Amino acid sequence: MEGHLNLTLKIWRQKNANVAGKFETYQVSGISTDMSFLEMIDVLNNRLIEEGDDPVAFDHDCREGICGMCSMYINGRPHGPNRGVTTCQLHMRSFQDGETITVEPWRASAFPVIKDLVVNRSAFDRIIAAGGFVSVNTGNAQDANNLPIPKEDADEAFAAAACIGCGACVAACKNASAMLFTSAKISQLALLPQGKVEAANRAQAMVAQMDEEGFGACSNTGACEAECPKGISIENIARMNREYFSATFSSK
Amino acid sequence: MAITGLFLISFLLVHCSLNALIFLNDGGVAFNEGAEFMGTNPVIRTMEIVLFAGLLLHIYDGLRLWFENKSKRPVAYAVVDGAANSKWYSRSMGLLGTLLLLFLILHLKHFWYFSRLTEGLEDHTLYAEMQAVFMNPVVVIVYVLGCISLGYHLLHGFSSAFQSIGWNHPKYMPTIKTIGAIFSIVIPAVFAAMPIAFYFHLIQ
């Protein structure tokens, strides 16, 4: 059932990280309810280009909810009003005709704005890199059944590994904390025998890097879990805390 | 935050149980005996110092967290729909804690100062002092508001403390949350009932 919407958009425009940004207001009309939110911005950008204006810069890549690029804080929530979706999976049918939609970038000192709605999330890459390696035997691949893994552990590790590193957890958190992201990355390895060898060092190194990047501390509001497009559980944060405490007590 | 919080929760349980002796309605005999024990026993008096240390550490940690976390988002969002993803009291622990601190200053002035630092107990008992203090309706209202702040502070704090120390397990977390919710309602309700009961002469 297709309809068409006329909308007012308040979009954050900022040239680069060094200058202050401000909201610009745009009117868009005839937006199909079947469009994704990104396609609606595409329509706006087409017009801006035709008019000789600077199009709105925003991150996007796969447009099917698996790359984690489309970082938009829409009407006070990361990825807009629906749960369990990224911005590219958000459809215009979730909005009312005549509505004013406010679009902001992720706001955190660890995620500086590159331009408009594009933020630099390389802090996440450095947290991953701080985790280091997993010890894997060289030579021929061993028989898969040599490494028995309980089904529950495999499922939990996989659920943690579903994290696409989009940063919605940081964007949603009142403290701009990256605990959900970091804990998911720690858990996906800590739950499996391959990751257990360096688990203690990994927890300490990744938490230290997370703090150094300037993310806030967790106060357990649970906003990250609610806004995560992949439904990563805050049980991972508790696991990270356990890993971190035991590593702190036992490290040399 | 979590360790000091759990310690303060254990104190609340002791404080609330002992004070609930006033509901025996025996003219404060049992309560005064309890107060006398708590005021003279050397172990309890030592724990009192630990309690103050725990409280100060909790306040210091809270303030440090609040200021540090505040600095992590230098440009604020224009629109925030907080209710969509979290409870208001979980986002307002600093505010609730500040209200509790203001209440606590008044509360310590009323009873701790009276029983520990003045000669008050010589001429009349702590029970009599409670009766006198709770004749003022403004005080009763402030105490009830203090208890409501405590309830919401605990509603987040109780289960949050377990999450922070890593005790989030599918088998135990539902029980922890249930106990936390019951604790957060019952303890403040019993506390709030004390000034109300005195004010309306429900206990003599």
GROMACS .gro file of N, CA, C and O in nm, chain A residues 12 23 73 75-77 83 102 104-110 170-176 214-217 219-223 226-227 234-235 237-238 241-242 245, chain B residues 65-66 68-87 90-93 156 159-170 177:
model
  320
   12TRP      N    1   2.164   1.795   1.047
   12TRP     CA    2   2.288   1.854   1.099
   12TRP      C    3   2.389   1.869   0.986
   12TRP      O    4   2.423   1.771   0.919
   23PHE      N    5   2.194   2.310   1.238
   23PHE     CA    6   2.085   2.243   1.167
   23PHE      C    7   2.041   2.325   1.047
   23PHE      O    8   2.034   2.448   1.053
   73TYR      N    9   2.116   0.953   1.376
   73TYR     CA   10   2.039   0.964   1.499
   73TYR      C   11   1.910   1.038   1.463
   73TYR      O   12   1.910   1.158   1.442
   75ASN      N   13   1.522   1.153   1.513
   75ASN     CA   14   1.419   1.185   1.613
   75ASN      C   15   1.456   1.131   1.751
   75ASN      O   16   1.373   1.071   1.820
   76GLY      N   17   1.581   1.152   1.791
   76GLY     CA   18   1.621   1.117   1.927
   76GLY      C   19   1.659   0.973   1.949
   76GLY      O   20   1.678   0.932   2.064
   77ARG      N   21   1.670   0.892   1.840
   77ARG     CA   22   1.710   0.752   1.857
   77ARG      C   23   1.804   0.710   1.746
   77ARG      O   24   1.785   0.749   1.630
   83ARG      N   25   1.290  -0.087   1.636
   83ARG     CA   26   1.393  -0.166   1.704
   83ARG      C   27   1.450  -0.271   1.609
   83ARG      O   28   1.382  -0.320   1.520
  102THR      N   29   1.418   1.509   1.275
  102THR     CA   30   1.550   1.564   1.309
  102THR      C   31   1.655   1.456   1.289
  102THR      O   32   1.642   1.346   1.344
  104GLU      N   33   2.061   1.369   1.320
  104GLU     CA   34   2.189   1.413   1.376
  104GLU      C   35   2.293   1.303   1.358
  104GLU      O   36   2.258   1.186   1.340
  105PRO      N   37   2.420   1.339   1.363
  105PRO     CA   38   2.524   1.235   1.361
  105PRO      C   39   2.534   1.169   1.498
  105PRO      O   40   2.478   1.221   1.595
  106TRP      N   41   2.603   1.053   1.509
  106TRP     CA   42   2.637   0.997   1.641
  106TRP      C   43   2.714   1.106   1.714
  106TRP      O   44   2.804   1.168   1.656
  107ARG      N   45   2.679   1.130   1.838
  107ARG     CA   46   2.752   1.234   1.913
  107ARG      C   47   2.830   1.170   2.028
  107ARG      O   48   2.773   1.117   2.122
  108ALA      N   49   2.962   1.175   2.016
  108ALA     CA   50   3.052   1.126   2.120
  108ALA      C   51   3.188   1.184   2.091
  108ALA      O   52   3.225   1.199   1.974
  109SER      N   53   3.264   1.218   2.196
  109SER     CA   54   3.395   1.277   2.169
  109SER      C   55   3.487   1.175   2.102
  109SER      O   56   3.579   1.211   2.029
  110ALA      N   57   3.458   1.044   2.121
  110ALA     CA   58   3.540   0.940   2.057
  110ALA      C   59   3.503   0.920   1.910
  110ALA      O   60   3.573   0.849   1.837
  170VAL      N   61   2.696   0.328   2.139
  170VAL     CA   62   2.762   0.450   2.188
  170VAL      C   63   2.667   0.568   2.171
  170VAL      O   64   2.653   0.652   2.260
  171ALA      N   65   2.601   0.573   2.054
  171ALA     CA   66   2.511   0.685   2.024
  171ALA      C   67   2.393   0.689   2.120
  171ALA      O   68   2.349   0.795   2.162
  172ALA      N   69   2.341   0.570   2.157
  172ALA     CA   70   2.224   0.564   2.244
  172ALA      C   71   2.258   0.590   2.389
  172ALA      O   72   2.177   0.644   2.464
  173CYS      N   73   2.380   0.554   2.430
  173CYS     CA   74   2.420   0.560   2.571
  173CYS      C   75   2.431   0.705   2.618
  173CYS      O   76   2.493   0.787   2.552
  174LYS      N   77   2.373   0.734   2.734
  174LYS     CA   78   2.383   0.870   2.787
  174LYS      C   79   2.525   0.905   2.824
  174LYS      O   80   2.561   1.021   2.838
  175ASN      N   81   2.609   0.802   2.844
  175ASN     CA   82   2.750   0.825   2.879
  175ASN      C   83   2.843   0.807   2.759
  175ASN      O   84   2.965   0.806   2.777
  176ALA      N   85   2.788   0.786   2.639
  176ALA     CA   86   2.869   0.756   2.520
  176ALA      C   87   2.968   0.644   2.550
  176ALA      O   88   3.085   0.651   2.516
  214GLY      N   89   3.842   0.745   2.487
  214GLY     CA   90   3.755   0.849   2.540
  214GLY      C   91   3.607   0.814   2.541
  214GLY      O   92   3.522   0.902   2.531
  215PHE      N   93   3.576   0.684   2.551
  215PHE     CA   94   3.437   0.644   2.569
  215PHE      C   95   3.402   0.654   2.717
  215PHE      O   96   3.490   0.643   2.802
  216GLY      N   97   3.273   0.673   2.747
  216GLY     CA   98   3.231   0.688   2.886
  216GLY      C   99   3.221   0.554   2.957
  216GLY      O  100   3.246   0.448   2.899
  217ALA      N  101   3.182   0.560   3.086
  217ALA     CA  102   3.167   0.439   3.166
  217ALA      C  103   3.021   0.393   3.162
  217ALA      O  104   2.932   0.472   3.139
  219SER      N  105   2.663   0.279   3.296
  219SER     CA  106   2.580   0.289   3.416
  219SER      C  107   2.455   0.202   3.402
  219SER      O  108   2.355   0.224   3.469
  220ASN      N  109   2.463   0.101   3.314
  220ASN     CA  110   2.362  -0.004   3.305
  220ASN      C  111   2.219   0.044   3.279
  220ASN      O  112   2.124  -0.012   3.333
  221THR      N  113   2.203   0.147   3.196
  221THR     CA  114   2.066   0.189   3.164
  221THR      C  115   2.001   0.091   3.067
  221THR      O  116   1.880   0.083   3.057
  222GLY      N  117   2.084   0.017   2.992
  222GLY     CA  118   2.031  -0.082   2.898
  222GLY      C  119   1.988  -0.021   2.765
  222GLY      O  120   1.932  -0.091   2.680
  223ALA      N  121   2.014   0.109   2.743
  223ALA     CA  122   1.973   0.174   2.618
  223ALA      C  123   2.044   0.111   2.498
  223ALA      O  124   1.986   0.098   2.390
  226ALA      N  125   1.874  -0.207   2.384
  226ALA     CA  126   1.745  -0.177   2.322
  226ALA      C  127   1.763  -0.123   2.181
  226ALA      O  128   1.679  -0.146   2.094
  227GLU      N  129   1.870  -0.047   2.158
  227GLU     CA  130   1.888   0.018   2.027
  227GLU      C  131   1.976  -0.063   1.933
  227GLU      O  132   1.988  -0.028   1.815
  234ILE      N  133   2.320  -0.725   2.700
  234ILE     CA  134   2.415  -0.667   2.797
  234ILE      C  135   2.471  -0.775   2.890
  234ILE      O  136   2.556  -0.745   2.973
  235GLU      N  137   2.427  -0.900   2.874
  235GLU     CA  138   2.496  -1.010   2.942
  235GLU      C  139   2.644  -1.012   2.903
  235GLU      O  140   2.729  -1.052   2.981
  237ILE      N  141   2.825  -0.752   2.860
  237ILE     CA  142   2.896  -0.653   2.942
  237ILE      C  143   2.933  -0.716   3.076
  237ILE      O  144   3.044  -0.698   3.127
  238ALA      N  145   2.838  -0.792   3.134
  238ALA     CA  146   2.867  -0.861   3.261
  238ALA      C  147   2.982  -0.960   3.241
  238ALA      O  148   3.071  -0.971   3.326
  241ASN      N  149   3.302  -0.771   3.227
  241ASN     CA  150   3.342  -0.731   3.362
  241ASN      C  151   3.405  -0.847   3.438
  241ASN      O  152   3.506  -0.832   3.505
  242ARG      N  153   3.345  -0.967   3.426
  242ARG     CA  154   3.402  -1.087   3.491
  242ARG      C  155   3.541  -1.115   3.437
  242ARG      O  156   3.635  -1.137   3.514
  245PHE      N  157   3.780  -0.840   3.564
  245PHE     CA  158   3.816  -0.850   3.706
  245PHE      C  159   3.913  -0.966   3.730
  245PHE      O  160   4.015  -0.951   3.797
  317LEU      N  161   3.201   0.966   3.822
  317LEU     CA  162   3.137   0.905   3.705
  317LEU      C  163   3.056   1.009   3.629
  317LEU      O  164   3.062   1.017   3.506
  318TRP      N  165   2.979   1.088   3.706
  318TRP     CA  166   2.890   1.186   3.644
  318TRP      C  167   2.971   1.287   3.563
  318TRP      O  168   2.940   1.313   3.446
  320GLU      N  169   3.290   1.264   3.456
  320GLU     CA  170   3.366   1.201   3.346
  320GLU      C  171   3.273   1.168   3.229
  320GLU      O  172   3.304   1.197   3.114
  321ASN      N  173   3.159   1.106   3.261
  321ASN     CA  174   3.068   1.067   3.154
  321ASN      C  175   3.011   1.187   3.080
  321ASN      O  176   2.988   1.184   2.960
  322LYS      N  177   2.988   1.295   3.156
  322LYS     CA  178   2.934   1.417   3.097
  322LYS      C  179   3.029   1.469   2.987
  322LYS      O  180   2.984   1.522   2.886
  323SER      N  181   3.160   1.454   3.010
  323SER     CA  182   3.258   1.509   2.916
  323SER      C  183   3.272   1.426   2.790
  323SER      O  184   3.338   1.467   2.695
  324LYS      N  185   3.211   1.307   2.786
  324LYS     CA  186   3.229   1.218   2.670
  324LYS      C  187   3.137   1.255   2.553
  324LYS      O  188   3.146   1.197   2.447
  325ARG      N  189   3.043   1.346   2.577
  325ARG     CA  190   2.955   1.392   2.468
  325ARG      C  191   2.951   1.543   2.472
  325ARG      O  192   2.857   1.603   2.526
  326PRO      N  193   3.056   1.609   2.416
  326PRO     CA  194   3.066   1.755   2.427
  326PRO      C  195   2.953   1.829   2.355
  326PRO      O  196   2.908   1.934   2.402
  327VAL      N  197   2.907   1.777   2.241
  327VAL     CA  198   2.794   1.838   2.170
  327VAL      C  199   2.671   1.753   2.199
  327VAL      O  200   2.665   1.635   2.166
  328ALA      N  201   2.572   1.813   2.265
  328ALA     CA  202   2.454   1.736   2.305
  328ALA      C  203   2.360   1.714   2.186
  328ALA      O  204   2.363   1.791   2.090
  329TYR      N  205   2.281   1.609   2.192
  329TYR     CA  206   2.178   1.587   2.091
  329TYR      C  207   2.070   1.694   2.104
  329TYR      O  208   2.038   1.737   2.215
  330ALA      N  209   2.013   1.734   1.989
  330ALA     CA  210   1.903   1.831   1.992
  330ALA      C  211   1.775   1.761   2.037
  330ALA      O  212   1.693   1.819   2.108
  331VAL      N  213   1.757   1.636   1.993
  331VAL     CA  214   1.638   1.559   2.029
  331VAL      C  215   1.685   1.428   2.091
  331VAL      O  216   1.767   1.358   2.033
  332VAL      N  217   1.634   1.396   2.209
  332VAL     CA  218   1.666   1.267   2.272
  332VAL      C  219   1.536   1.202   2.315
  332VAL      O  220   1.457   1.260   2.389
  333ASP      N  221   1.512   1.081   2.267
  333ASP     CA  222   1.393   1.007   2.305
  333ASP      C  223   1.435   0.897   2.403
  333ASP      O  224   1.435   0.779   2.369
  334GLY      N  225   1.474   0.940   2.523
  334GLY     CA  226   1.529   0.846   2.620
  334GLY      C  227   1.431   0.738   2.662
  334GLY      O  228   1.468   0.624   2.684
  335ALA      N  229   1.302   0.776   2.671
  335ALA     CA  230   1.201   0.682   2.719
  335ALA      C  231   1.188   0.562   2.626
  335ALA      O  232   1.137   0.457   2.666
  336ALA      N  233   1.234   0.576   2.500
  336ALA     CA  234   1.218   0.468   2.403
  336ALA      C  235   1.312   0.351   2.432
  336ALA      O  236   1.286   0.239   2.389
  337ASN      N  237   1.420   0.375   2.504
  337ASN     CA  238   1.516   0.266   2.522
  337ASN      C  239   1.562   0.242   2.667
  337ASN      O  240   1.637   0.149   2.692
  338SER      N  241   1.519   0.325   2.761
  338SER     CA  242   1.561   0.301   2.900
  338SER      C  243   1.464   0.369   2.996
  338SER      O  244   1.386   0.455   2.958
  339LYS      N  245   1.472   0.327   3.123
  339LYS     CA  246   1.386   0.383   3.226
  339LYS      C  247   1.441   0.518   3.273
  339LYS      O  248   1.562   0.534   3.284
  342SER      N  249   1.686   0.503   3.562
  342SER     CA  250   1.821   0.451   3.536
  342SER      C  251   1.910   0.561   3.479
  342SER      O  252   2.031   0.557   3.494
  343ARG      N  253   1.848   0.661   3.413
  343ARG     CA  254   1.925   0.772   3.357
  343ARG      C  255   1.939   0.887   3.458
  343ARG      O  256   2.007   0.984   3.431
  344SER      N  257   1.871   0.876   3.572
  344SER     CA  258   1.867   0.989   3.667
  344SER      C  259   1.926   0.953   3.803
  344SER      O  260   1.887   1.009   3.904
  345MET      N  261   2.020   0.858   3.805
  345MET     CA  262   2.077   0.813   3.933
  345MET      C  263   2.151   0.928   4.004
  345MET      O  264   2.151   0.935   4.126
  408HIS      N  265   1.686   0.087   4.023
  408HIS     CA  266   1.793   0.068   3.924
  408HIS      C  267   1.918   0.009   3.989
  408HIS      O  268   1.979  -0.083   3.935
  411SER      N  269   1.977  -0.419   4.090
  411SER     CA  270   2.016  -0.515   3.986
  411SER      C  271   2.138  -0.464   3.908
  411SER      O  272   2.220  -0.543   3.861
  412SER      N  273   2.151  -0.332   3.896
  412SER     CA  274   2.264  -0.273   3.824
  412SER      C  275   2.396  -0.310   3.891
  412SER      O  276   2.497  -0.335   3.824
  413ALA      N  277   2.395  -0.315   4.027
  413ALA     CA  278   2.517  -0.350   4.100
  413ALA      C  279   2.562  -0.491   4.063
  413ALA      O  280   2.681  -0.517   4.043
  414PHE      N  281   2.465  -0.582   4.053
  414PHE     CA  282   2.500  -0.721   4.018
  414PHE      C  283   2.553  -0.730   3.876
  414PHE      O  284   2.648  -0.802   3.848
  415GLN      N  285   2.491  -0.653   3.785
  415GLN     CA  286   2.539  -0.650   3.646
  415GLN      C  287   2.684  -0.599   3.641
  415GLN      O  288   2.767  -0.655   3.572
  416SER      N  289   2.713  -0.495   3.720
  416SER     CA  290   2.847  -0.435   3.717
  416SER      C  291   2.955  -0.531   3.766
  416SER      O  292   3.066  -0.531   3.714
  417ILE      N  293   2.921  -0.611   3.870
  417ILE     CA  294   3.024  -0.703   3.918
  417ILE      C  295   3.023  -0.834   3.838
  417ILE      O  296   3.092  -0.928   3.872
  418GLY      N  297   2.945  -0.835   3.731
  418GLY     CA  298   2.950  -0.949   3.638
  418GLY      C  299   2.851  -1.060   3.668
  418GLY      O  300   2.858  -1.167   3.609
  419TRP      N  301   2.758  -1.035   3.762
  419TRP     CA  302   2.661  -1.138   3.798
  419TRP      C  303   2.536  -1.127   3.712
  419TRP      O  304   2.427  -1.111   3.765
  420ASN      N  305   2.553  -1.136   3.580
  420ASN     CA  306   2.434  -1.143   3.495
  420ASN      C  307   2.435  -1.279   3.429
  420ASN      O  308   2.515  -1.306   3.341
  421HIS      N  309   2.348  -1.364   3.477
  421HIS     CA  310   2.341  -1.501   3.428
  421HIS      C  311   2.193  -1.531   3.407
  421HIS      O  312   2.110  -1.493   3.489
  422PRO      N  313   2.159  -1.597   3.296
  422PRO     CA  314   2.017  -1.620   3.267
  422PRO      C  315   1.944  -1.692   3.380
  422PRO      O  316   1.825  -1.675   3.399
  429LYS      N  317   1.650  -0.951   3.983
  429LYS     CA  318   1.563  -0.838   3.947
  429LYS      C  319   1.436  -0.838   4.032
  429LYS      O  320   1.389  -0.732   4.075
   0.00000   0.00000   0.00000
